[in-house]
CSV table of C-alpha atoms and ligand atoms in Angstrom, one decimal:
chain,number,residue,atom,x,y,z
A,1,MET,CA,79.0,-73.2,-71.9
A,2,ALA,CA,75.7,-73.1,-69.9
A,3,ARG,CA,72.8,-75.6,-71.0
A,4,PRO,CA,70.9,-74.1,-74.0
A,5,ILE,CA,67.7,-72.2,-73.1
A,6,ARG,CA,64.2,-73.5,-74.0
A,7,ARG,CA,62.1,-71.7,-71.5
A,8,ILE,CA,62.6,-68.6,-69.0
A,9,ALA,CA,60.6,-67.2,-66.2
A,10,LEU,CA,59.9,-63.8,-65.4
A,11,SER,CA,58.9,-62.3,-62.0
A,12,THR,CA,58.4,-59.0,-60.8
A,13,GLY,CA,58.8,-58.5,-56.8
A,14,GLY,CA,58.5,-55.5,-54.3
A,15,GLY,CA,56.5,-52.4,-54.9
A,16,ASP,CA,55.2,-52.0,-58.4
A,17,ALA,CA,56.8,-49.3,-60.5
A,18,PRO,CA,55.9,-47.5,-63.9
A,19,GLY,CA,57.7,-49.2,-66.5
A,20,LEU,CA,57.2,-53.2,-65.4
A,21,ASN,CA,55.1,-53.9,-68.1
A,22,ALA,CA,57.6,-52.7,-70.8
A,23,VAL,CA,60.3,-55.0,-69.5
A,24,ILE,CA,57.9,-57.8,-69.6
A,25,ARG,CA,57.0,-57.0,-73.1
A,26,ALA,CA,60.5,-56.6,-74.3
A,27,ALA,CA,61.8,-59.7,-72.4
A,28,THR,CA,59.0,-61.7,-74.0
A,29,LEU,CA,59.3,-60.9,-77.5
A,30,ALA,CA,63.3,-61.1,-77.5
A,31,ALA,CA,63.0,-64.4,-76.1
A,32,ARG,CA,60.3,-65.5,-78.1
A,33,ASN,CA,62.2,-64.1,-81.0
A,34,ARG,CA,64.9,-66.6,-80.1
A,35,GLY,CA,62.4,-69.4,-80.1
A,36,TRP,CA,62.3,-70.0,-76.1
A,37,ASP,CA,59.2,-70.1,-74.2
A,38,VAL,CA,58.2,-67.5,-71.6
A,39,VAL,CA,56.2,-67.9,-68.2
A,40,GLY,CA,55.3,-65.4,-65.7
A,41,ILE,CA,55.1,-66.3,-62.1
A,42,ARG,CA,52.3,-64.7,-60.1
A,43,ASP,CA,53.4,-62.4,-57.3
A,44,GLY,CA,57.1,-62.4,-57.1
A,45,PHE,CA,57.7,-66.2,-56.3
A,46,THR,CA,54.3,-66.8,-54.6
A,47,GLY,CA,52.9,-68.4,-57.6
A,48,LEU,CA,55.6,-71.0,-57.7
A,49,LEU,CA,55.4,-71.4,-53.7
A,50,THR,CA,51.7,-71.6,-53.3
A,51,PRO,CA,50.2,-72.5,-56.6
A,52,GLU,CA,47.0,-73.9,-54.9
A,53,GLU,CA,46.1,-70.4,-54.3
A,54,TYR,CA,45.7,-69.4,-58.2
A,55,PRO,CA,43.3,-70.8,-60.5
A,56,ASP,CA,45.7,-70.8,-62.9
A,57,GLY,CA,48.4,-72.8,-61.2
A,58,GLY,CA,50.5,-69.5,-60.3
A,59,ILE,CA,52.5,-70.1,-63.5
A,60,ILE,CA,51.0,-68.5,-66.9
A,61,GLU,CA,52.2,-68.8,-70.4
A,62,LEU,CA,53.4,-65.2,-71.7
A,63,THR,CA,52.8,-65.2,-75.4
A,64,ARG,CA,53.0,-62.3,-78.0
A,65,GLU,CA,49.1,-61.7,-77.3
A,66,HIS,CA,49.7,-61.6,-73.5
A,67,VAL,CA,52.2,-58.8,-74.0
A,68,ARG,CA,50.5,-56.9,-76.6
A,69,GLY,CA,49.8,-53.0,-76.2
A,70,ILE,CA,50.9,-53.4,-72.3
A,71,ALA,CA,54.3,-51.2,-72.6
A,72,HIS,CA,52.2,-47.9,-71.7
A,73,LEU,CA,50.2,-49.6,-68.8
A,74,GLY,CA,51.3,-49.1,-65.0
A,75,GLY,CA,51.9,-51.9,-62.7
A,76,THR,CA,52.7,-55.5,-63.6
A,77,ILE,CA,50.4,-57.9,-65.4
A,78,ILE,CA,51.8,-61.1,-63.5
A,79,GLY,CA,51.3,-59.3,-60.4
A,80,THR,CA,53.9,-58.8,-57.3
A,81,THR,CA,54.2,-58.8,-53.5
A,82,ASN,CA,56.6,-57.6,-50.8
A,83,ARG,CA,55.6,-60.5,-48.7
A,84,GLY,CA,56.9,-63.3,-50.8
A,85,ASN,CA,60.5,-63.4,-50.0
A,86,PRO,CA,61.4,-67.2,-50.4
A,87,THR,CA,64.1,-66.9,-47.7
A,88,ALA,CA,61.8,-65.6,-45.1
A,89,PHE,CA,58.5,-66.8,-46.1
A,90,PRO,CA,55.8,-65.9,-43.8
A,91,VAL,CA,53.9,-69.0,-42.4
A,92,GLU,CA,50.8,-68.6,-40.2
A,93,GLN,CA,50.9,-71.1,-37.2
A,94,PRO,CA,48.0,-73.1,-35.9
A,95,ASP,CA,47.8,-70.5,-32.9
A,96,GLY,CA,47.7,-67.5,-35.2
A,97,SER,CA,51.3,-66.3,-34.9
A,98,TRP,CA,53.7,-66.4,-37.9
A,99,VAL,CA,57.0,-67.6,-38.4
A,100,GLU,CA,59.6,-67.1,-41.3
A,101,VAL,CA,60.9,-70.1,-43.1
A,102,ASP,CA,63.6,-70.5,-45.8
A,103,ARG,CA,61.9,-72.1,-48.9
A,104,THR,CA,64.8,-72.0,-51.1
A,105,PRO,CA,65.5,-75.4,-51.6
A,106,GLU,CA,61.7,-76.1,-52.5
A,107,LEU,CA,61.6,-73.3,-54.8
A,108,LEU,CA,64.7,-74.3,-56.7
A,109,GLU,CA,62.9,-77.8,-57.3
A,110,LYS,CA,59.7,-76.1,-58.5
A,111,PHE,CA,61.9,-74.2,-60.9
A,112,GLU,CA,63.4,-77.7,-62.0
A,113,GLN,CA,59.9,-79.5,-62.3
A,114,ALA,CA,58.6,-76.1,-64.4
A,115,GLY,CA,61.1,-76.9,-66.9
A,116,ILE,CA,62.9,-73.4,-66.4
A,117,ASP,CA,66.1,-72.9,-67.5
A,118,ALA,CA,66.8,-69.3,-66.3
A,119,LEU,CA,64.7,-66.6,-64.5
A,120,ILE,CA,64.7,-62.7,-65.1
A,121,THR,CA,63.5,-61.2,-62.1
A,122,ILE,CA,62.7,-57.5,-61.8
A,123,GLY,CA,63.0,-55.7,-58.4
A,124,GLY,CA,64.5,-53.4,-56.2
A,125,ASP,CA,67.2,-54.0,-53.7
A,126,GLY,CA,65.1,-56.6,-51.5
A,127,SER,CA,64.3,-58.7,-54.9
A,128,LEU,CA,67.8,-58.2,-56.2
A,129,THR,CA,69.4,-59.7,-52.9
A,130,ILE,CA,66.9,-62.6,-53.5
A,131,ALA,CA,68.0,-63.0,-57.0
A,132,ASN,CA,71.6,-62.9,-55.9
A,133,HIS,CA,70.8,-65.6,-53.2
A,134,LEU,CA,68.9,-67.9,-55.9
A,135,TYR,CA,72.1,-67.3,-58.3
A,136,GLU,CA,74.3,-68.4,-55.4
A,137,ALA,CA,72.0,-71.6,-54.9
A,138,GLY,CA,72.6,-72.7,-58.4
A,139,LEU,CA,69.9,-70.9,-60.4
A,140,ARG,CA,70.6,-69.0,-63.5
A,141,VAL,CA,69.3,-65.2,-63.0
A,142,ILE,CA,69.5,-62.1,-64.5
A,143,GLY,CA,68.4,-59.2,-62.3
A,144,VAL,CA,66.3,-56.1,-63.9
A,145,PRO,CA,66.7,-53.0,-61.5
A,146,LYS,CA,63.2,-51.3,-60.8
A,147,THR,CA,62.2,-48.5,-58.2
A,148,ILE,CA,60.4,-45.5,-58.4
A,149,ASP,CA,63.0,-44.3,-55.1
A,150,ASN,CA,66.0,-44.6,-57.7
A,151,ASP,CA,68.3,-45.8,-54.8
A,152,LEU,CA,69.9,-48.6,-56.4
A,153,GLU,CA,73.8,-48.6,-56.8
A,154,ARG,CA,75.5,-49.3,-60.1
A,155,THR,CA,73.0,-48.2,-62.2
A,156,SER,CA,72.7,-44.4,-63.4
A,157,THR,CA,69.0,-44.5,-62.8
A,158,THR,CA,65.8,-47.0,-62.5
A,159,PHE,CA,62.8,-47.0,-64.4
A,160,GLY,CA,59.7,-45.7,-62.4
A,161,PHE,CA,61.8,-42.8,-61.2
A,162,SER,CA,61.0,-40.4,-64.2
A,163,THR,CA,57.1,-41.0,-63.9
A,164,ALA,CA,57.2,-40.5,-60.5
A,165,VAL,CA,59.0,-37.2,-60.3
A,166,GLU,CA,57.0,-36.0,-63.5
A,167,PHE,CA,53.6,-36.7,-61.3
A,168,ALA,CA,55.0,-35.3,-58.2
A,169,THR,CA,56.2,-32.1,-59.9
A,170,GLU,CA,52.8,-31.9,-61.4
A,171,CYS,CA,51.0,-32.1,-58.0
A,172,ILE,CA,53.1,-29.4,-56.6
A,173,ASP,CA,52.7,-27.2,-59.5
A,174,ARG,CA,48.6,-27.7,-58.8
A,175,LEU,CA,49.2,-27.1,-55.1
A,176,PHE,CA,50.8,-23.6,-55.9
A,177,SER,CA,47.5,-21.8,-56.8
A,178,THR,CA,45.7,-23.1,-53.7
A,179,ALA,CA,48.6,-22.3,-51.6
A,180,THR,CA,48.6,-18.6,-53.1
A,181,SER,CA,45.1,-18.1,-53.0
A,182,HIS,CA,45.1,-19.1,-49.2
A,183,GLY,CA,48.5,-17.6,-48.3
A,184,ARG,CA,49.1,-21.2,-46.8
A,185,VAL,CA,52.2,-23.2,-46.0
A,186,ILE,CA,51.4,-26.7,-48.3
A,187,VAL,CA,53.7,-29.6,-47.0
A,188,VAL,CA,54.1,-32.4,-49.8
A,189,GLU,CA,55.1,-36.0,-48.7
A,190,VAL,CA,56.7,-38.0,-51.1
A,191,MET,CA,57.9,-41.5,-51.2
A,192,GLY,CA,61.6,-42.5,-51.5
A,193,ARG,CA,62.4,-44.8,-48.8
A,194,TYR,CA,65.8,-43.7,-47.2
A,195,ALA,CA,67.0,-41.6,-50.2
A,196,GLY,CA,65.9,-38.2,-51.2
A,197,TRP,CA,66.0,-38.5,-54.9
A,198,ILE,CA,62.0,-37.9,-55.7
A,199,ALA,CA,61.8,-35.1,-52.9
A,200,LEU,CA,64.8,-33.2,-54.8
A,201,HIS,CA,64.2,-33.8,-58.4
A,202,ALA,CA,60.5,-32.8,-58.0
A,203,GLY,CA,61.0,-30.3,-55.6
A,204,VAL,CA,63.6,-28.3,-57.7
A,205,ALA,CA,61.5,-28.7,-60.8
A,206,GLY,CA,58.3,-27.7,-59.0
A,207,ASN,CA,60.2,-24.5,-57.7
A,208,ALA,CA,59.7,-25.4,-53.8
A,209,HIS,CA,60.7,-23.3,-51.1
A,210,ALA,CA,62.1,-25.9,-48.9
A,211,ILE,CA,63.3,-29.5,-49.5
A,212,LEU,CA,63.6,-32.0,-46.7
A,213,ILE,CA,65.7,-35.1,-47.5
A,214,PRO,CA,66.9,-38.1,-45.5
A,215,GLU,CA,70.5,-37.1,-46.5
A,216,ILE,CA,70.1,-33.9,-44.6
A,217,PRO,CA,68.9,-34.3,-40.8
A,218,PHE,CA,66.5,-31.2,-40.7
A,219,SER,CA,65.7,-28.6,-38.1
A,220,LEU,CA,62.5,-26.5,-38.9
A,221,GLU,CA,63.7,-23.0,-37.7
A,222,PRO,CA,65.7,-22.5,-40.8
A,223,VAL,CA,62.6,-23.6,-42.7
A,224,ALA,CA,60.1,-21.4,-40.7
A,225,ALA,CA,62.9,-18.4,-41.2
A,226,THR,CA,62.7,-18.8,-45.1
A,227,ILE,CA,58.8,-18.8,-45.0
A,228,MET,CA,58.7,-15.7,-42.9
A,229,GLU,CA,61.5,-14.0,-45.1
A,230,ARG,CA,58.9,-14.9,-48.0
A,231,GLU,CA,56.3,-13.3,-46.0
A,232,LEU,CA,58.2,-10.1,-45.5
A,233,ARG,CA,58.8,-9.8,-49.4
A,234,GLY,CA,54.9,-10.2,-49.9
A,235,ALA,CA,54.7,-14.0,-51.0
A,236,LYS,CA,52.4,-15.0,-48.4
A,237,PHE,CA,52.2,-18.7,-49.2
A,238,SER,CA,55.1,-21.4,-49.4
A,239,ILE,CA,55.5,-24.8,-50.6
A,240,VAL,CA,57.9,-27.5,-48.6
A,241,VAL,CA,58.7,-31.0,-50.0
A,242,VAL,CA,59.2,-33.5,-47.5
A,243,ALA,CA,60.7,-37.1,-48.3
A,244,GLU,CA,59.0,-39.7,-46.3
A,245,GLY,CA,62.3,-40.9,-45.0
A,246,ALA,CA,63.6,-37.5,-43.8
A,247,THR,CA,64.3,-37.3,-40.1
A,248,PRO,CA,64.6,-34.3,-38.0
A,249,LYS,CA,68.2,-33.3,-36.3
A,250,GLY,CA,68.6,-36.0,-33.4
A,251,GLY,CA,65.3,-37.6,-34.4
A,252,SER,CA,64.2,-40.6,-35.9
A,253,VAL,CA,62.4,-41.8,-38.9
A,254,SER,CA,58.7,-41.3,-39.0
A,255,LEU,CA,57.0,-44.8,-39.4
A,256,LEU,CA,53.5,-46.2,-40.1
A,257,GLY,CA,54.5,-49.8,-38.9
A,258,LYS,CA,55.6,-53.1,-39.8
A,259,SER,CA,54.0,-56.5,-40.7
A,260,VAL,CA,55.1,-59.7,-41.0
A,261,GLY,CA,57.3,-60.4,-43.7
A,262,GLN,CA,57.6,-57.0,-45.1
A,263,ALA,CA,59.9,-54.1,-44.5
A,264,GLU,CA,59.1,-51.1,-42.5
A,265,ARG,CA,56.4,-48.8,-43.6
A,266,LEU,CA,57.6,-45.3,-43.7
A,267,GLY,CA,55.3,-42.1,-43.5
A,268,GLY,CA,53.6,-39.4,-41.4
A,269,ILE,CA,56.7,-37.0,-41.4
A,270,GLY,CA,54.6,-34.4,-43.6
A,271,GLU,CA,51.9,-34.0,-40.9
A,272,LYS,CA,54.5,-33.5,-38.2
A,273,VAL,CA,56.4,-31.1,-40.3
A,274,ALA,CA,53.1,-29.1,-41.1
A,275,ALA,CA,52.2,-29.1,-37.4
A,276,GLU,CA,55.5,-27.7,-36.2
A,277,LEU,CA,55.7,-25.0,-39.0
A,278,GLN,CA,52.0,-23.7,-38.4
A,279,ARG,CA,53.1,-23.4,-34.5
A,280,LEU,CA,56.6,-21.8,-35.6
A,281,THR,CA,55.3,-19.1,-38.2
A,282,GLY,CA,51.7,-18.9,-37.0
A,283,LYS,CA,50.6,-19.6,-40.5
A,284,GLU,CA,47.9,-22.1,-41.7
A,285,ALA,CA,49.7,-25.0,-43.0
A,286,ARG,CA,48.0,-28.2,-44.9
A,287,THR,CA,49.7,-31.7,-45.7
A,288,VAL,CA,49.2,-33.4,-49.1
A,289,VAL,CA,50.6,-37.1,-49.1
A,290,LEU,CA,51.4,-38.3,-52.4
A,291,GLY,CA,52.1,-42.1,-51.6
A,292,HIS,CA,51.0,-44.6,-53.8
A,293,LEU,CA,50.2,-42.4,-56.2
A,294,LEU,CA,53.4,-42.0,-57.4
A,295,ARG,CA,53.8,-45.6,-58.6
A,296,GLY,CA,50.6,-45.5,-60.9
A,297,GLY,CA,50.0,-43.8,-64.2
A,298,THR,CA,51.3,-44.4,-67.5
A,299,PRO,CA,55.2,-44.6,-67.5
A,300,THR,CA,57.0,-41.6,-69.1
A,301,SER,CA,58.5,-42.4,-72.6
A,302,PHE,CA,61.7,-42.5,-70.6
A,303,ASP,CA,60.7,-45.1,-68.5
A,304,ARG,CA,59.0,-46.9,-70.7
A,305,LEU,CA,62.2,-46.9,-73.1
A,306,LEU,CA,64.4,-47.9,-70.2
A,307,GLY,CA,62.0,-50.7,-69.3
A,308,LEU,CA,62.0,-52.2,-73.0
A,309,ARG,CA,65.9,-51.6,-73.1
A,310,PHE,CA,66.3,-53.5,-69.8
A,311,GLY,CA,64.1,-56.3,-70.9
A,312,ALA,CA,65.8,-57.1,-74.2
A,313,ALA,CA,69.2,-56.4,-72.4
A,314,ALA,CA,68.4,-59.3,-70.1
A,315,VAL,CA,67.5,-61.9,-72.7
A,316,ARG,CA,70.8,-60.7,-74.6
A,317,ALA,CA,72.7,-61.3,-71.4
A,318,LEU,CA,71.1,-65.1,-71.0
A,319,GLU,CA,72.2,-65.9,-74.6
A,320,ALA,CA,75.5,-64.6,-73.9
A,321,ASP,CA,75.8,-67.0,-71.1
A,322,LEU,CA,75.9,-64.3,-68.6
A,323,ASP,CA,74.7,-65.0,-65.0
A,324,GLY,CA,74.5,-63.4,-61.7
A,325,VAL,CA,74.4,-60.1,-63.0
A,326,MET,CA,71.8,-57.2,-63.4
A,327,VAL,CA,71.5,-55.0,-66.3
A,328,ALA,CA,72.2,-51.3,-65.7
A,329,LEU,CA,71.9,-48.2,-67.3
A,330,ASP,CA,75.3,-46.6,-68.1
A,331,PRO,CA,74.4,-43.8,-70.5
A,332,PRO,CA,74.5,-44.1,-73.4
A,333,ASN,CA,74.7,-48.0,-73.0
A,334,VAL,CA,73.0,-50.6,-70.8
A,335,ASN,CA,75.7,-52.8,-69.4
A,336,PHE,CA,75.9,-55.8,-66.9
A,337,VAL,CA,77.0,-55.8,-63.2
A,338,PRO,CA,77.6,-58.6,-61.0
A,339,LEU,CA,74.5,-58.7,-58.5
A,340,ASN,CA,76.2,-59.1,-55.4
A,341,GLU,CA,77.6,-55.5,-56.1
A,342,ILE,CA,74.4,-53.9,-56.1
A,343,THR,CA,72.7,-54.8,-52.9
A,344,ALA,CA,75.6,-53.6,-50.5
A,345,ARG,CA,74.3,-50.3,-50.1
A,346,GLN,CA,71.7,-47.8,-51.3
A,347,LYS,CA,72.3,-45.0,-53.3
A,348,LYS,CA,72.0,-41.6,-51.7
A,349,VAL,CA,72.0,-38.2,-53.1
A,350,PRO,CA,75.4,-36.7,-53.1
A,351,LEU,CA,75.1,-33.7,-51.6
A,352,ASP,CA,77.7,-32.1,-54.0
A,353,CYS,CA,75.7,-33.4,-57.1
A,354,ASP,CA,74.8,-30.6,-59.7
A,355,THR,CA,71.1,-30.7,-58.8
A,356,MET,CA,72.1,-30.3,-55.0
A,357,LEU,CA,74.0,-27.2,-56.2
A,358,THR,CA,71.3,-25.9,-58.2
A,359,ALA,CA,68.6,-26.1,-55.4
A,360,ARG,CA,71.4,-24.3,-53.0
A,361,ASP,CA,72.2,-21.6,-55.8
A,362,LEU,CA,68.0,-21.1,-55.7
A,363,ALA,CA,68.3,-20.5,-51.8
A,364,ILE,CA,66.0,-23.8,-51.5
A,365,ASN,CA,65.9,-24.4,-47.8
A,366,PHE,CA,66.9,-27.8,-46.7
A,367,GLY,CA,66.5,-27.3,-43.2
A,368,ASP,CA,70.1,-26.9,-42.3
A,369,SER,CA,71.8,-23.5,-41.8
A,370,VAL,CA,73.9,-23.1,-45.1
A,371,GLN,CA,73.8,-19.4,-45.7
A,372,TYR,CA,73.9,-17.1,-48.7
B,401,F6P,O1,60.2,-48.7,-52.8
B,401,F6P,C1,59.0,-48.3,-53.2
B,401,F6P,C2,58.3,-47.6,-52.2
B,401,F6P,O2,57.3,-47.2,-53.2
B,401,F6P,C3,58.7,-46.8,-51.4
B,401,F6P,O3,58.9,-45.5,-51.9
B,401,F6P,C4,58.0,-46.8,-49.9
B,401,F6P,O4,58.6,-46.7,-49.0
B,401,F6P,C5,57.3,-48.4,-50.3
B,401,F6P,O5,57.5,-48.8,-51.5
B,401,F6P,C6,56.2,-48.5,-49.9
B,401,F6P,O6,55.8,-49.8,-49.8
B,401,F6P,P1,54.2,-50.4,-49.8
B,401,F6P,O7,53.7,-50.9,-51.3
B,401,F6P,O8,54.3,-51.6,-49.1
B,401,F6P,O9,53.4,-49.5,-49.1
């Protein structure tokens, strides 16, 4: 039997996703209803590691008042970062260079000093890898999966994804009228890292004519052929959705760069695709990059409810003495899976899944030469 819980901490890490505040609200209320204290660590673990940078000391009490009316808000009230990995914490040297330092022992000590008995950490694969590391180092940890990209294994979906798809679909809907009016090709670049979930779901829901995803290295000749066939049928416009991680056949992913302590930044493929389609078809092409707009706004009711369910389930897991697990959606239930089973690989779009089959039946082009 683990020691009784009196005080827990919540942290949010990596890119924000709509639904984070719903998790914070549910976890706070479920914990307080059990008589536990709840604190939030600012910006991942940075609030604990560099408290001097925060007027409030980097940790805030999360009371019922703090979490009132937040479930419908995008972002995270405790802040997040994708530069705060405690196992490779970026530290600037006197000569201006940066080195990455493992601050795990110090972080564990700070949890102890703050009287924190357990951590609920909400994040994507990077944050859940850190969560697993902290669990193996002796901290009591429950992980909550979050990402707009939907690329995490062992949970049927993550919160944030539904909101991102909803917004991307609305944007595609809006682009139809301007594309039609001008008879243009419009290329819409969406986030998703190395998985094509957002592009596929928004592209199919939004009736795109071509969708380029990382799971299928693309050629643009078949896409250009689709555009020209449409032209011959009198449809002088086309919409192409491209995932930021999509790669040309034999080529590499388009990168915006990488800064210290951060993952590679993907982006720029939309512009390249538009330029090449313009060259191949002779039609005017434009690019719209949805980027971080996909991470903002009010979570859909699906994401809000999932966030609330995950937050409450994380507290139930601690009460049941579970440790080193992630809450996961296994419809219709939420269950618990070992943290170390999640981070081993990314969840990609299976090419034989029903949404892919639907897209093929609708003759949506994927930049490959599948014929109908
Ligand atoms: O993982 C979520 C995500 O929004 C990805 O889709 C995207 O590649 C990345 O984060 C962007 O991160 P940043 O906030 O560092 O620009």
